[in-house]
Coordinates of C-alpha atoms and ligand atoms in Angstrom, one line a residue:
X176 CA 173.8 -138.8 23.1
X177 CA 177.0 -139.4 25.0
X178 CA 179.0 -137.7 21.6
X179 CA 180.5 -141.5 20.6
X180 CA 182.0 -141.2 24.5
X181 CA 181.6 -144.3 26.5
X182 CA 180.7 -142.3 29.5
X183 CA 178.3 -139.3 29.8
X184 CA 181.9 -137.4 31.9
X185 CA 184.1 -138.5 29.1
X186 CA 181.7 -136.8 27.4
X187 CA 181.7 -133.8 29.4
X188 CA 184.9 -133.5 30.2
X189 CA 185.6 -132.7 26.4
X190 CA 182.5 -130.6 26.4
X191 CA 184.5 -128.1 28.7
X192 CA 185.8 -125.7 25.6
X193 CA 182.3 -125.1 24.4
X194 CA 181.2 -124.9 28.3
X195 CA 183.9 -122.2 28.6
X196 CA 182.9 -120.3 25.5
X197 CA 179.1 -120.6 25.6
X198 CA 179.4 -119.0 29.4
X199 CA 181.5 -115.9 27.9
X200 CA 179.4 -115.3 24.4
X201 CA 176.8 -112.4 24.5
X202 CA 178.5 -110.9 27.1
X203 CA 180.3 -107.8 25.9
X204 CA 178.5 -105.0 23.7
X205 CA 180.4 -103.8 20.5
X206 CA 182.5 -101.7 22.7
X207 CA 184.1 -104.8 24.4
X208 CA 182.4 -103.3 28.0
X209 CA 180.6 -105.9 29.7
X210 CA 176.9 -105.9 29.6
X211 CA 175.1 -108.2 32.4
X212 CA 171.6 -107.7 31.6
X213 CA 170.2 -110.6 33.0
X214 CA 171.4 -110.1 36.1
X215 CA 168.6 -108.2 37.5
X216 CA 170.2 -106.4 39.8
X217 CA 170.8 -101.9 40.4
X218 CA 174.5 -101.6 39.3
X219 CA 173.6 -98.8 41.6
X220 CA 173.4 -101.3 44.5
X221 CA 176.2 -103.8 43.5
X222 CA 178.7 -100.7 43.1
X223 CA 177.1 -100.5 47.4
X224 CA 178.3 -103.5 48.2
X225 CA 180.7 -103.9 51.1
X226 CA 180.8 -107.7 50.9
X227 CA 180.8 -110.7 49.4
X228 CA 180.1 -114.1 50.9
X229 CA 179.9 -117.3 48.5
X230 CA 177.7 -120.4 49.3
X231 CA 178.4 -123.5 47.6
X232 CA 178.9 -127.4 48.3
X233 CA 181.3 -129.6 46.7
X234 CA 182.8 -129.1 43.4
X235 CA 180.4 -125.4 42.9
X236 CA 182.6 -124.3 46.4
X237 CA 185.3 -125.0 45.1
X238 CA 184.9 -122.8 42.0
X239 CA 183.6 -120.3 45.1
X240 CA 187.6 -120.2 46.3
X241 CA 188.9 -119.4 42.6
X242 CA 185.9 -116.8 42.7
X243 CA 187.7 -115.1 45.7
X244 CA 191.0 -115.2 44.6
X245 CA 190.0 -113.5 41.4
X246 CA 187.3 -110.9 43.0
X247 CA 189.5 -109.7 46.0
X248 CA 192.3 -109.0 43.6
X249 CA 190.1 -107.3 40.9
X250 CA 187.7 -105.6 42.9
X251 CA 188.8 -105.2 45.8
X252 CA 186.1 -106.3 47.6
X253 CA 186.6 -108.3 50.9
X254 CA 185.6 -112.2 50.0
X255 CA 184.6 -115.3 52.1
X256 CA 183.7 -118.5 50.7
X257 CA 181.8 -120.7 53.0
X258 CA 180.0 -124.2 52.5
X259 CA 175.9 -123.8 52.4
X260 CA 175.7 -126.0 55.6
X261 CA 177.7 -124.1 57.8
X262 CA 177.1 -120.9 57.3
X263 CA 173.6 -120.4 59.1
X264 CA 174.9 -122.1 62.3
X265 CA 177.3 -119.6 63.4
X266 CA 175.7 -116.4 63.1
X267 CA 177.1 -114.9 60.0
X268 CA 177.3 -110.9 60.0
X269 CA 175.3 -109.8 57.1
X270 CA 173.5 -106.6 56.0
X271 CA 172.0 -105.0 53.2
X272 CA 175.1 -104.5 52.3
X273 CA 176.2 -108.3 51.8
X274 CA 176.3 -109.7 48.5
X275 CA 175.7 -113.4 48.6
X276 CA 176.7 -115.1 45.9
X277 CA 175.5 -118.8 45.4
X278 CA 177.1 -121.1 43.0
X279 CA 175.1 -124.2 42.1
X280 CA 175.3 -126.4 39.1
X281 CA 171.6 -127.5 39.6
X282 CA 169.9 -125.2 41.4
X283 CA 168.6 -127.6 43.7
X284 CA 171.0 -128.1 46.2
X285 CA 169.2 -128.1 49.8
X286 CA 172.0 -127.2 51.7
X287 CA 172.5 -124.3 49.4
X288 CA 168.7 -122.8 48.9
X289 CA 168.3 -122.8 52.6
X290 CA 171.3 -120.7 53.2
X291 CA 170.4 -118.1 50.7
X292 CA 166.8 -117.9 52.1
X293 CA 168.5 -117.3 55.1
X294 CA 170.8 -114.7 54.1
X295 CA 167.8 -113.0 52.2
X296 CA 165.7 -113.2 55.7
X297 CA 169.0 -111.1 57.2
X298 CA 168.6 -108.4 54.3
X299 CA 171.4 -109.9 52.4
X300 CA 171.2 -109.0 48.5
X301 CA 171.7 -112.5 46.6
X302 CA 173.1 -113.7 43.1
X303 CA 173.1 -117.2 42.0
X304 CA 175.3 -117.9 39.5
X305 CA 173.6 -121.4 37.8
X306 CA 173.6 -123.9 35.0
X307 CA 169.7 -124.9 35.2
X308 CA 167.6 -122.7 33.7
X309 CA 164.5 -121.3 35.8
X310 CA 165.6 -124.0 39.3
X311 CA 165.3 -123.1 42.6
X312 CA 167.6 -121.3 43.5
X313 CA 167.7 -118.5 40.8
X314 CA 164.0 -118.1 41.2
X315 CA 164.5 -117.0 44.5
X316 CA 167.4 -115.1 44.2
X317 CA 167.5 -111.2 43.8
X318 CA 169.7 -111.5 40.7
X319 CA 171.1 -114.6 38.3
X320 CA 174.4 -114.7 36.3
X321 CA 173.2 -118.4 34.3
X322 CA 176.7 -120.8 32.9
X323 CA 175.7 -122.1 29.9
X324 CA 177.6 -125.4 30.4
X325 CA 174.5 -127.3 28.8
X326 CA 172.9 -130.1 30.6
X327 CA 175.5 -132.2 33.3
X328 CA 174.0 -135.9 33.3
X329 CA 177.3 -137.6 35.4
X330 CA 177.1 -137.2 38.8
X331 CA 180.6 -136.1 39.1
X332 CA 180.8 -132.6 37.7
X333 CA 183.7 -131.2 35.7
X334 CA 182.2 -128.8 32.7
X335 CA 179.5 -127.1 35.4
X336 CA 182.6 -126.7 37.4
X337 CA 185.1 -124.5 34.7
X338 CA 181.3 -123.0 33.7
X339 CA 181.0 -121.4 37.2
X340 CA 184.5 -120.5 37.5
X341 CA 184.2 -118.8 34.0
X342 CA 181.1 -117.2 35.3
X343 CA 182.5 -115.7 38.8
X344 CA 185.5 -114.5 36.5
X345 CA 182.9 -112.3 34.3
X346 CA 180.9 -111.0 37.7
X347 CA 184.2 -110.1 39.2
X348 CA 185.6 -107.8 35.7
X349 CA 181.8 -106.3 35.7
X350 CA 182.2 -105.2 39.6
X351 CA 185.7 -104.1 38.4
X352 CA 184.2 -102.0 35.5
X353 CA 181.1 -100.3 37.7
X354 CA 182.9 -99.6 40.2
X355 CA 186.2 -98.3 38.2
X356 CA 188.5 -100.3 40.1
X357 CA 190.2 -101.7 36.5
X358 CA 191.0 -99.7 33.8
X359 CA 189.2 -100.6 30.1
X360 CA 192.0 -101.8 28.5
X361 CA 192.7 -104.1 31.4
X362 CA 189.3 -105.6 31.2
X363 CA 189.8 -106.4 27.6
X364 CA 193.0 -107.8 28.0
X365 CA 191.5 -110.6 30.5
X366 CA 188.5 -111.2 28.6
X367 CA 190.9 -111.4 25.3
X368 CA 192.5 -114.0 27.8
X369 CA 189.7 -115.6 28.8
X370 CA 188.5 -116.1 24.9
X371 CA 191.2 -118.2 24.3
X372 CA 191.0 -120.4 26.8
X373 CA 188.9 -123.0 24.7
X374 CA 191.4 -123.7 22.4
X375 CA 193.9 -124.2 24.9
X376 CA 191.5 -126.8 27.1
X377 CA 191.2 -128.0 23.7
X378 CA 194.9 -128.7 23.5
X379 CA 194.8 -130.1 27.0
X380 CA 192.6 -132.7 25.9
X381 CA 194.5 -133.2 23.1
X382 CA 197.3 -134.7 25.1
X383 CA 195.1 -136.7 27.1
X384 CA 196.5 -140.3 26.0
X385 CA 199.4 -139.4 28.5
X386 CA 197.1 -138.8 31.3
X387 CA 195.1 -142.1 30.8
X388 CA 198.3 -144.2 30.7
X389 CA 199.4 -142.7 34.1
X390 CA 195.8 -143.5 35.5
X391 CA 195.9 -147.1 34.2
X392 CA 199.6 -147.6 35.7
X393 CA 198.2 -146.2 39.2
X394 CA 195.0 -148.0 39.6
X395 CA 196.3 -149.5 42.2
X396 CA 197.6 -147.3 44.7
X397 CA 196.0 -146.7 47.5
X398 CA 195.8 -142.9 48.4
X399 CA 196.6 -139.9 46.5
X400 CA 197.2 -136.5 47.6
X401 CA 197.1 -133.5 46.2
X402 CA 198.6 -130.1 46.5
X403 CA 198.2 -126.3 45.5
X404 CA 198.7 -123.0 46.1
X405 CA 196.8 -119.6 45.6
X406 CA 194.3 -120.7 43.2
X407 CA 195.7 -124.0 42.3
X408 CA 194.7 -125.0 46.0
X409 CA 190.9 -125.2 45.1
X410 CA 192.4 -127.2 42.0
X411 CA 194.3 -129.5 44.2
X412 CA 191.3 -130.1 46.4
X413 CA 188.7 -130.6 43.0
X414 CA 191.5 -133.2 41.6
X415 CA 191.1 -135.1 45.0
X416 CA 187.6 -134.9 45.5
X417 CA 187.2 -136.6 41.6
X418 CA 189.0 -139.3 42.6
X419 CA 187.3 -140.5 46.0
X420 CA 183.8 -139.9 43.9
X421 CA 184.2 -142.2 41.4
X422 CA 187.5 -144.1 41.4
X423 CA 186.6 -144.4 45.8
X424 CA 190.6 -143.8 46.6
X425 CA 191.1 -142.2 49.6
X426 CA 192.7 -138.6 48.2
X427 CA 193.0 -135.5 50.0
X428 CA 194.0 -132.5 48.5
X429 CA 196.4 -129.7 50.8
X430 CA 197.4 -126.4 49.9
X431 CA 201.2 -126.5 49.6
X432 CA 202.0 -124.3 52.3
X433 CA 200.3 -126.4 54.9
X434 CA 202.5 -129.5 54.5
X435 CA 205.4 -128.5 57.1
X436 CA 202.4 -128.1 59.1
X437 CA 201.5 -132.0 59.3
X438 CA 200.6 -133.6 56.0
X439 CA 204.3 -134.2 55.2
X440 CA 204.3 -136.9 58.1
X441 CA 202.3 -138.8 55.2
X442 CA 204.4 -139.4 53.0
X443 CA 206.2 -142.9 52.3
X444 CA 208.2 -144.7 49.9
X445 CA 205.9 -144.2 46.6
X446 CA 203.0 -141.9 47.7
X447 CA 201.8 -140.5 44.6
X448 CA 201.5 -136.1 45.2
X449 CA 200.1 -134.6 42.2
X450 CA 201.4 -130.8 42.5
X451 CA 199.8 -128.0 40.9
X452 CA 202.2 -125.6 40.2
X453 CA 201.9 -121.8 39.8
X454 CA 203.1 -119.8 37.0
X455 CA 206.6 -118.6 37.2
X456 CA 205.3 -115.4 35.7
X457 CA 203.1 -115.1 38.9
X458 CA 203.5 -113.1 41.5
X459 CA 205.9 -113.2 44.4
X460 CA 207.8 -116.4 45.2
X461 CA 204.5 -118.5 45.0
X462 CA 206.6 -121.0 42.2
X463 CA 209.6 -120.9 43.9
X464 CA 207.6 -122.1 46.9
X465 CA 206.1 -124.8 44.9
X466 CA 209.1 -125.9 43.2
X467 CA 210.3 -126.5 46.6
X468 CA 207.7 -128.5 48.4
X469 CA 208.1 -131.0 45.0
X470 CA 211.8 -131.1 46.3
X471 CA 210.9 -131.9 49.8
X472 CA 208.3 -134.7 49.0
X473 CA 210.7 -136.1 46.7
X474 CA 213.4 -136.2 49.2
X475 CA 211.0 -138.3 51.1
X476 CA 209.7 -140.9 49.0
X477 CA 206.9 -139.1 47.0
X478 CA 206.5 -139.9 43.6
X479 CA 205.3 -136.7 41.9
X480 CA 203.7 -135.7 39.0
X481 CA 203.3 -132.3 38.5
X482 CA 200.6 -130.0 36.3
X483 CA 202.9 -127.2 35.3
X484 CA 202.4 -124.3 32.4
X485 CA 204.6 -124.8 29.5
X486 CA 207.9 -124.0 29.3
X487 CA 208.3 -124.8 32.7
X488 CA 211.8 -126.1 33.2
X489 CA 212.0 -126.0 37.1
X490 CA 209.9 -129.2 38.1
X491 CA 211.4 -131.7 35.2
X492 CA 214.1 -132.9 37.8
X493 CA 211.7 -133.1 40.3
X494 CA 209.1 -135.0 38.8
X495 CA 208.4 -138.3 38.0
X496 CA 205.5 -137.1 35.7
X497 CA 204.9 -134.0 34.0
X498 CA 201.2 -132.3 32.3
X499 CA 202.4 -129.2 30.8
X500 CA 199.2 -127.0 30.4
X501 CA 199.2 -123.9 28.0
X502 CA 200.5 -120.3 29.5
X503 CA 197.7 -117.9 30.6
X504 CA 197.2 -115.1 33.0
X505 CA 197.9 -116.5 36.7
X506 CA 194.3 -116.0 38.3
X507 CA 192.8 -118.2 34.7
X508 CA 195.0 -121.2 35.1
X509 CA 192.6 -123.2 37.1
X510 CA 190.3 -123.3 33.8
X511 CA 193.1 -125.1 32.6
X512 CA 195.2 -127.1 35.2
X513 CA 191.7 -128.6 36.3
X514 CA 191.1 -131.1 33.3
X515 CA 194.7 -133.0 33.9
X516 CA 193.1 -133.7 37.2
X517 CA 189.7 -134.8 35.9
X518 CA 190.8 -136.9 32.8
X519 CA 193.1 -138.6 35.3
X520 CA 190.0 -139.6 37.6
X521 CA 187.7 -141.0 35.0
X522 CA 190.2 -143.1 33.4
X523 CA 191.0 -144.3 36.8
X524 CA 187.6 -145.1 37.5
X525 CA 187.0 -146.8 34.5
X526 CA 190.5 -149.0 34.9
X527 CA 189.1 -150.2 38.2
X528 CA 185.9 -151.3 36.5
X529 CA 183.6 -148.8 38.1
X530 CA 180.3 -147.0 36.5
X531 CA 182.2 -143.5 36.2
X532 CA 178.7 -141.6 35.8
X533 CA 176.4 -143.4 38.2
X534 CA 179.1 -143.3 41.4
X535 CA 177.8 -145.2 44.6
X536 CA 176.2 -143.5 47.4
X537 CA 175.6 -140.3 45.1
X538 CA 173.4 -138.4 43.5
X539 CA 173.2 -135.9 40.9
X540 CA 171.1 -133.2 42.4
X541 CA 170.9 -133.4 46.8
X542 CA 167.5 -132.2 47.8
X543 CA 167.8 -133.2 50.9
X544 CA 170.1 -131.0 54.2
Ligands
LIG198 C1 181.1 -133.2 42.8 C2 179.7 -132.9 42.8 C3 179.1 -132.3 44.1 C4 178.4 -131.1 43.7 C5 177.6 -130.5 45.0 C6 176.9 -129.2 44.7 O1 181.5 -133.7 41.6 O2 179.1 -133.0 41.8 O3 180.1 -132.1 45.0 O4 179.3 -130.1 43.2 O5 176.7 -131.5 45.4 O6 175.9 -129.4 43.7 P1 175.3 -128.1 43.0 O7 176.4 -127.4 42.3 O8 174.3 -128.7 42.1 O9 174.7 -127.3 44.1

């Protein structure tokens, strides 16, 4: 059952192309337009919305930050992404107008139902994008976009996660399509992108022998930190968050930006900064920016290792350690910049001796607020 893995996550982790690709099949008609029957929702009323607010804990809420980045920019929509348990307690302004979108890999969480029975009590219209067929939370949602990531059975998660992310991508290009604010061919072009992202997670996995070696060589350290920017910031903060579940490091994860602004005071002879780094065929000066927090951690002690996309040339000097991922569009990368970060935290766990799928203190599914 665990696929000759020794771990259910192993396992998982190199689940993630199917994950990917089962969450985008049956999704177009033969006219390559997005069809999202099951949804259950009036396009009528989604094309109404004036707002989106996602509700997610943990890993899901993280996937909830990619889904803004790629929303706001496609559908120009305003965004928020808030955690489940914070959101009733300060008076959230919502109407009949608000799209809530929950992301939950089980369905289940507490924390999560209880703020979209909220929202729904306010007149909010609500879509739970989900990997457990018929759970809570769909069932008492207005609409449901399901991931087909199969069955998660180690507490960490890592295939839910690129599932939901794949998932907000697709509800983002159907807004973008009802309400006209891509053109066709554009749509195509991502979801021709988006296709070919299992072969290249594929190829990530591939190269995963480099990543363990790295993790066995650091089992020791200490504290890890992690940095991003734009939507490699959710990546930097779902790379740290794998590490203190299982392998119990301490690990925080910053977006880049923010380090003038305190975090750099951390960092000593040694400290180990994984960097996510942006395309250089993104947008602005977002890589440059990058490139040069590496330089200034580096100048003070940092050993880095960097997750750059291939053909990257600017971080080699900079880092001690490099994971070059496959090229894709900008907004996709975290599908692929993610696994790096996950393969590194299990075979870190596992180094240290610890049960990687059963982690202490957890639980798979937290039915409790
Ligand atoms: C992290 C993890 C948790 C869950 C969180 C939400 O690896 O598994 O942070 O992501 O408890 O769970 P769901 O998605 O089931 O609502």
């Amino acid at each position: 059952e665990k696929g000759g893995f020794g771990t259910f996550m192993e396992k998982e982790i190199h689940d993630q192309p199917k994950a990917v690709e089962d969450t985008l099949l049956g999704r177009t008609d033969a006219s390559g337009r997005l069809v999202l029957d099951e949804l259950r929702i009036d396009p009528e009323e989604l094309k109404g919305i004036s707002k989106i607010i996602v509700l997610a804990c943990g890993t899901s809420a993280y996937a909830g930050m990619v889904a803004k980045y790629a929303i706001e920019h496609w559908v120009r929509v305003p965004v928020e992404v808030e955690l489940s348990h914070e959101f009733r307690y300060r008076d959230p302004i919502i109407d009949d107008s608000t799209l809530i979108v929950s992301l939950s890999q089980s369905g289940e969480t507490m924390d999560t139902l209880m703020a979209v029975r909220y929202a729904k009590e306010q007149g909010a219209r609500t879509l739970a994008i989900c990997n457990t067929n018929g759970s809570t939370i769909p069932r008492e949602s207005d609409a449901v976009l399901y991931t087909h990531a199969g069955p998660e059975i180690a507490v960490a998660s890592t295939k839910a996660f690129l599932a939901q992310i794949t998932a907000s991508y697709l509800l983002g290009l159907y807004m973008a399509q009802l309400r006209g604010k891509l053109f066709q061919g554009e749509i195509e072009d991502i979801l021709a992108d988006l296709h070919k992202i299992p072969g290249k997670i594929q190829e990530v996995l591939d190269g995963g022998d480099q990543i363990r070696e790295l993790a066995r060589e650091m089992a020791q350290e200490p504290s890890v930190l992690f940095l991003g920017r734009h939507v490699g910031y959710p990546v930097a903060m779902e790379g740290a968050l794998k590490l203190k579940e299982i392998a119990y490091i301490h690990a925080e994860g910053f977006a880049a930006g923010e380090l003038k602004h305190g975090p750099i005071a951390l960092i000593d002879q040694g400290q180990p900064v994984f960097v996510v780094v942006p395309s250089p065929h993104g947008r602005d000066s977002l890589h440059a920016k990058v490139v040069s927090n590496i330089q200034e951690v580096r100048a003070r002690g940092a050993r880095t290792i960097t997750v750059a996309e291939a053909g990257d040339g600017d971080v080699v000097d900079y880092s001690e350690t490099v994971f070059y991922v496959p090229e894709t569009q900008p907004l996709l990368m975290p599908l692929l910049t993610t696994v790096p970060l996950q393969i590194f935290a299990c075979a870190l766990a596992a180094e240290k001796g610890y049960d990687v799928d059963q982690p202490r203190n957890l639980a798979k599914s937290v039915t409790v607020e």
